[in-house]
Amino acid sequence: MFFDHIEMAPADPILGLTDAYKNDTNPNKINLGVGVYQNEDGITPVLDCVKQAEKKLLDTETSKSYLPITGLPEYGRLVQELVFGPNSDIIANKRAVTCHCPGGTGALRIGADFLKQQQVVKRVWISDPTWANHYQIATVAGLKYERYPYYDKTTHGLAFDAMMACLEQAEEGDAVLFHACCHNPTGIDPTVEQWEQIADLLNRKHLLPFMDFAYQGFGHGIEEDAQGVRIIASRCPEMLIASSFSKNLGLYNERVGALTIVSATAEAAATVLSQLKIAVRTAISNPPAHGEKIVTTVLSDPQLRARWEEELTEMCTRIREMRVLLAAKLKAAGAGDFDFVVEQNGMFSFSGLEKAQVERLKKEFGIYIVGSGRICVAGINHRNIDTLVNAIATVIKD
Ligand code: LMR
């Protein structure tokens, strides 16, 4: 037998929760596991700007033939403008190359494959905690990883000094993975001053920055959220950036993301691109077109772009309102001080709930949150918030 030695794998810590939630017969069940935006009615909407772009595409698309290996150049240019700003020297000097990858995960994986295949780095430093998939992407790509501390449980803030002290141990030639904004799962991001210190450390120690930029626009705005990436890009000659349009354009199942690699010179960038094409060709051959074309249409049409920004603001505002309400209701229910929830960025709240409490929420109340205590605030609405608060207060007080 070829397969009989294979061991049963555990369910995915995030997507596995969605499966379990679907099978739960509790009529009051709530899924706050996966990072997917839901509106006040509990629906994950197709954005209006996306619908309009799709209508345009339906009328104008003439072929479903293959895209180039790295996607259409127009898409790459628009991604770079979002990441670095339209007037960036990096773009003008052709130091960045971008390839369309299937989602942020695809970009991380193609990036990790590239680093391994080209023997760029052997080791990558990853925050602890992080998005559960980071560690396994590094492993399957054949990269070793180390963890650096990120979260201070007592202050519910960034463990900045511990992180910097730990990264002093990184060796020249290592890569360091950062969440560019809306750190998943903690929702805690470095300040501008802290990004500057991080960039100096990376530059001084010749470490390669790899930015996971899955939530641009979900923190403080499209431009504001790019500050960390731009500060690092201004001080480090080379870096990788994995972008995603799953969240900010709600294009989850279209799998549309991008990997951008910045080199020190245009010549080096052209060489990188030639090898990147092999990494993509051997993994996915060439990218799916629909999502890429939606993004290109929205970003290049001023009206659609403005509509997108409005819709993004609406989503973020709703999440911020839910943060405030959640903290207030938990306090009123005697569950303690959750004011830190209001300070966190993005879709998630790192609640501080322990594993046993998370289990009880699931078993007794049909409330699904990630084992680390991460709650998807984007799934809370006025109808389910009291059920959630009562359940959390019960498991905390018991
Ligand atoms: C999440 O963290 O929930 C999202 O990024 C979805 C995923 O693929 O895990």
XYZ file of C-alpha atoms and ligand atoms in Angstrom:
407
model
C 0.000 0.000 0.000
C 1.256 3.463 -0.806
C -1.010 5.502 1.407
C -1.538 3.450 4.560
C 1.278 5.132 6.518
C -0.312 8.572 6.138
C -1.512 10.059 9.409
C -4.773 11.921 9.793
C -4.061 15.660 9.850
C -5.831 17.978 12.281
C -8.510 20.274 10.863
C -7.263 23.679 9.736
C -7.325 25.943 12.820
C -9.289 28.637 10.932
C -11.070 27.176 7.899
C -11.828 23.984 9.865
C -13.985 26.108 12.179
C -16.226 27.103 9.280
C -16.847 23.403 8.541
C -17.620 22.711 12.212
C -19.921 25.760 12.367
C -21.858 24.577 9.304
C -22.460 21.193 10.966
C -23.623 22.736 14.256
C -27.396 22.503 14.775
C -27.524 25.225 17.489
C -30.011 27.846 16.151
C -28.075 30.626 17.928
C -24.669 29.646 16.555
C -22.242 32.412 15.553
C -19.163 32.071 13.359
C -16.463 34.517 14.441
C -13.614 32.306 13.247
C -12.537 33.030 9.705
C -11.479 36.563 8.761
C -14.339 37.431 6.447
C -16.301 40.682 6.619
C -20.044 40.394 7.248
C -22.453 43.301 7.154
C -25.131 44.105 9.755
C -27.321 41.343 8.227
C -24.581 38.743 8.566
C -23.940 38.728 4.826
C -20.557 38.923 3.105
C -21.559 41.293 0.301
C -20.170 41.646 -3.192
C -19.033 45.274 -3.186
C -20.950 47.612 -5.460
C -17.707 48.744 -7.159
C -16.965 45.078 -7.908
C -20.460 44.482 -9.361
C -20.052 47.541 -11.575
C -16.618 46.389 -12.723
C -17.995 42.926 -13.497
C -20.780 44.428 -15.619
C -18.180 46.369 -17.568
C -16.105 43.235 -18.033
C -19.085 41.228 -19.215
C -19.673 43.761 -21.955
C -16.083 44.273 -23.019
C -14.245 40.993 -22.475
C -13.437 39.319 -25.773
C -11.279 36.341 -24.807
C -10.558 33.864 -22.031
C -7.123 33.010 -23.369
C -4.197 32.685 -20.930
C -2.776 35.700 -19.138
C 0.996 36.224 -19.126
C 2.783 34.162 -16.415
C 2.976 37.100 -14.003
C -0.396 38.615 -14.944
C -1.062 41.733 -16.996
C 1.470 44.594 -16.608
C -1.327 47.085 -15.877
C -2.335 45.053 -12.820
C 1.256 45.000 -11.577
C 1.574 48.755 -12.008
C -1.650 49.432 -10.076
C -0.591 47.124 -7.238
C 2.757 48.899 -6.993
C 1.029 52.288 -6.851
C -1.155 51.101 -3.973
C 1.826 49.706 -2.101
C 4.467 52.409 -2.677
C 2.326 55.412 -3.711
C 1.959 56.621 -7.328
C 5.019 58.897 -7.206
C 7.390 56.350 -5.765
C 11.025 56.327 -6.953
C 10.995 52.564 -6.696
C 8.390 52.447 -9.467
C 10.035 55.179 -11.553
C 13.403 53.418 -11.316
C 11.863 50.030 -12.198
C 13.241 48.427 -9.076
C 10.031 46.506 -8.337
C 8.490 43.587 -10.176
C 5.009 42.323 -9.416
C 3.304 39.094 -10.289
C -0.336 38.230 -9.825
C -0.681 35.341 -7.372
C -3.816 33.526 -6.240
C -4.619 35.477 -3.064
C -2.296 36.629 -0.320
C -1.523 33.008 0.488
C -0.467 32.383 -3.110
C 1.821 35.415 -2.917
C 3.384 34.229 0.335
C 3.905 30.746 -1.057
C 5.348 31.868 -4.406
C 7.602 34.271 -2.469
C 8.770 31.511 -0.127
C 9.352 29.160 -3.080
C 11.379 31.857 -4.818
C 13.536 32.446 -1.713
C 14.214 28.728 -1.437
C 14.735 28.014 -5.138
C 17.146 30.918 -5.591
C 18.893 30.159 -2.270
C 18.277 33.727 -1.184
C 17.696 32.841 2.470
C 17.632 29.697 4.577
C 15.751 31.045 7.515
C 12.761 33.285 8.098
C 11.773 34.945 11.378
C 8.019 34.942 12.013
C 6.091 36.728 14.772
C 4.681 34.808 17.700
C 1.711 34.754 17.518
C 0.933 34.953 13.830
C -1.560 33.762 11.224
C -1.451 29.983 11.611
C -0.662 29.396 7.939
C 2.647 31.318 8.024
C 4.582 28.606 9.815
C 3.346 25.843 7.556
C 3.924 27.829 4.342
C 7.574 28.326 5.388
C 7.882 24.643 6.214
C 6.413 23.280 2.984
C 8.535 25.711 0.975
C 11.585 24.212 2.704
C 12.560 27.262 4.761
C 13.508 26.998 8.413
C 11.755 29.415 10.702
C 12.334 31.054 14.070
C 9.773 32.940 16.125
C 10.145 36.448 17.481
C 7.939 37.722 20.334
C 5.270 40.195 19.304
C 2.494 40.492 21.855
C 2.627 41.569 25.481
C -0.227 39.816 27.275
C -0.121 42.087 30.294
C -0.431 45.377 28.380
C -2.351 43.906 25.403
C 0.191 45.809 23.295
C 3.222 45.257 21.130
C 6.183 43.616 22.879
C 8.449 46.019 21.028
C 11.598 45.763 23.148
C 11.436 41.973 23.305
C 10.854 41.807 19.545
C 13.823 44.050 18.779
C 16.079 42.208 21.225
C 15.147 38.901 19.647
C 15.687 40.157 16.089
C 19.222 41.174 17.123
C 19.894 37.428 17.097
C 18.932 37.106 13.437
C 21.920 36.519 11.212
C 22.892 38.352 8.048
C 20.990 36.731 5.201
C 17.865 35.812 7.196
C 14.427 37.037 6.147
C 11.938 38.579 8.606
C 8.222 38.346 7.992
C 6.081 41.272 9.196
C 2.371 41.992 8.974
C 2.360 45.348 7.188
C -0.819 46.424 9.028
C -3.687 44.892 11.025
C -1.472 42.200 12.545
C -3.282 38.867 12.432
C -4.271 37.760 15.087
C -3.447 40.563 17.552
C -4.602 43.683 15.669
C -1.579 45.518 17.145
C 0.737 47.358 14.747
C 4.020 49.198 15.265
C 3.861 53.010 15.340
C 5.642 55.055 12.659
C 8.608 55.564 15.040
C 8.737 51.842 15.737
C 8.656 51.016 12.006
C 11.617 53.385 11.604
C 13.554 51.526 14.269
C 12.607 48.195 12.709
C 13.773 49.409 9.287
C 17.103 50.571 10.758
C 17.630 47.202 12.406
C 16.843 45.326 9.175
C 19.193 47.557 7.212
C 22.023 47.423 9.745
C 21.869 43.637 10.069
C 21.317 42.978 6.345
C 18.050 41.159 6.905
C 15.513 40.726 4.118
C 12.036 42.147 4.899
C 9.031 40.114 3.762
C 5.790 42.031 4.314
C 2.438 40.263 4.500
C 0.083 43.032 3.363
C -3.280 41.280 3.461
C -5.350 44.090 4.986
C -4.398 47.342 3.252
C -7.171 49.841 4.025
C -8.648 47.889 6.941
C -6.613 49.730 9.583
C -6.447 53.499 9.216
C -6.784 53.932 5.447
C -5.159 52.848 2.212
C -2.246 55.298 2.434
C -1.849 55.188 6.223
C -1.681 51.392 6.247
C 1.196 51.464 3.747
C 3.445 53.493 6.045
C 5.325 50.525 7.474
C 6.069 49.113 4.020
C 7.129 52.518 2.696
C 9.413 53.251 5.660
C 11.120 49.898 5.226
C 11.330 50.376 1.450
C 13.038 53.736 2.007
C 15.772 52.209 4.157
C 16.236 48.664 2.868
C 17.299 48.123 -0.746
C 15.498 44.801 -1.187
C 12.233 43.372 0.082
C 9.186 41.230 -0.717
C 5.543 42.248 -0.314
C 2.557 39.879 -0.464
C -0.647 41.838 -1.204
C -4.199 40.577 -1.136
C -7.533 41.863 -2.450
C -9.535 39.243 -0.560
C -10.470 41.557 2.284
C -10.270 45.126 1.018
C -12.239 44.374 -2.178
C -14.154 41.429 -0.705
C -12.786 39.195 -3.485
C -12.209 36.218 -1.183
C -13.097 33.410 -3.572
C -11.613 35.022 -6.677
C -8.151 34.385 -5.184
C -6.525 37.594 -6.264
C -3.302 38.831 -4.736
C 0.161 39.864 -5.798
C 3.805 39.324 -4.950
C 6.068 42.348 -5.359
C 9.831 42.010 -5.126
C 12.020 45.096 -4.801
C 15.648 44.854 -5.893
C 18.516 47.316 -5.516
C 18.669 48.082 -9.256
C 16.486 47.774 -12.363
C 18.928 45.186 -13.763
C 18.621 43.017 -10.662
C 14.828 43.408 -10.802
C 14.751 42.099 -14.386
C 16.774 39.045 -13.373
C 14.525 38.445 -10.366
C 11.493 38.616 -12.657
C 12.943 35.996 -15.001
C 13.293 33.542 -12.095
C 9.989 34.526 -10.550
C 8.332 33.471 -13.790
C 9.728 29.968 -13.280
C 8.447 29.866 -9.697
C 4.955 30.816 -10.934
C 5.037 28.587 -14.025
C 5.904 25.509 -11.981
C 3.311 26.244 -9.286
C 0.252 27.544 -11.162
C 1.431 28.106 -14.756
C -0.333 31.464 -15.030
C -2.911 33.289 -12.933
C -6.718 33.255 -13.112
C -7.992 36.378 -14.881
C -11.380 37.366 -13.482
C -10.282 38.785 -10.107
C -7.285 40.518 -11.617
C -9.475 42.211 -14.202
C -11.938 43.352 -11.533
C -9.110 44.909 -9.513
C -7.629 46.562 -12.596
C -11.019 47.967 -13.613
C -11.809 49.335 -10.138
C -8.385 50.863 -9.539
C -8.042 52.471 -12.961
C -11.529 54.022 -13.162
C -11.700 57.165 -10.944
C -15.413 56.715 -10.222
C -15.109 53.072 -9.274
C -12.002 53.785 -7.256
C -13.897 56.460 -5.278
C -16.811 54.059 -4.755
C -14.363 51.405 -3.502
C -12.889 53.813 -0.959
C -16.402 54.682 0.267
C -17.303 51.026 0.675
C -14.015 50.244 2.407
C -14.652 53.096 4.847
C -18.156 51.757 5.512
C -16.778 48.315 6.366
C -14.079 49.736 8.651
C -16.511 52.083 10.384
C -18.902 49.233 11.118
C -16.099 47.134 12.583
C -14.893 50.037 14.767
C -18.466 50.565 16.040
C -18.695 46.895 16.953
C -15.379 47.126 18.834
C -16.685 50.002 20.956
C -20.003 48.243 21.598
C -18.341 44.931 22.440
C -15.993 46.515 24.996
C -18.858 48.499 26.570
C -21.246 45.542 26.750
C -18.578 43.214 28.182
C -17.828 45.754 30.895
C -21.542 46.137 31.658
C -21.904 42.353 31.858
C -19.137 42.215 34.467
C -16.695 40.389 32.186
C -13.901 42.887 32.903
C -12.030 45.612 31.092
C -11.930 45.022 27.330
C -11.083 48.593 26.339
C -7.970 47.310 24.537
C -10.310 45.841 21.883
C -11.059 49.383 20.708
C -7.369 50.058 20.018
C -6.823 46.988 17.834
C -6.746 47.321 14.034
C -8.402 45.305 11.301
C -10.924 42.512 11.507
C -9.730 40.762 14.615
C -9.766 41.144 18.326
C -7.238 39.192 20.313
C -9.527 38.684 23.281
C -7.246 37.064 25.841
C -9.717 34.180 26.209
C -8.015 30.909 27.152
C -8.243 27.677 25.156
C -10.670 26.092 27.646
C -12.940 29.151 27.451
C -12.826 29.050 23.630
C -13.852 25.376 23.793
C -16.758 26.158 26.095
C -17.948 28.927 23.788
C -18.070 26.387 20.984
C -19.571 23.421 22.836
C -22.074 25.211 25.072
C -22.997 28.245 22.985
C -22.225 27.377 19.351
C -19.863 30.367 19.183
C -16.831 29.737 17.016
C -13.631 31.727 17.543
C -10.035 30.730 16.813
C -8.218 28.678 19.497
C -5.800 31.537 20.223
C -8.773 33.611 21.427
C -8.983 35.572 18.161
C -12.483 36.922 17.521
C -13.505 38.125 14.068
C -15.156 41.424 15.039
C -16.258 41.767 11.409
C -18.808 38.994 12.109
C -20.471 40.763 15.053
C -23.715 42.674 14.509
C -26.470 44.230 16.618
C -28.461 40.997 16.548
C -25.769 38.590 17.732
C -23.742 40.820 20.063
C -25.815 40.184 23.214
C -25.684 36.413 22.749
C -21.924 36.715 22.315
C -21.423 38.987 25.323
C -23.542 36.780 27.613
C -21.594 33.709 26.544
C -18.194 35.372 27.030
C -19.244 36.760 30.421
C -20.395 33.282 31.480
C -17.150 31.524 30.543
C -15.065 34.286 32.150
C -17.015 34.426 35.409
C -17.422 30.653 35.973
C -8.037 34.462 8.454
O -6.984 34.676 9.080
O -9.069 34.082 8.992
C -8.076 34.695 6.981
O -6.847 35.158 6.538
C -8.600 33.552 6.212
C -7.628 32.416 6.125
O -7.355 31.968 5.021
O -7.146 31.929 7.154
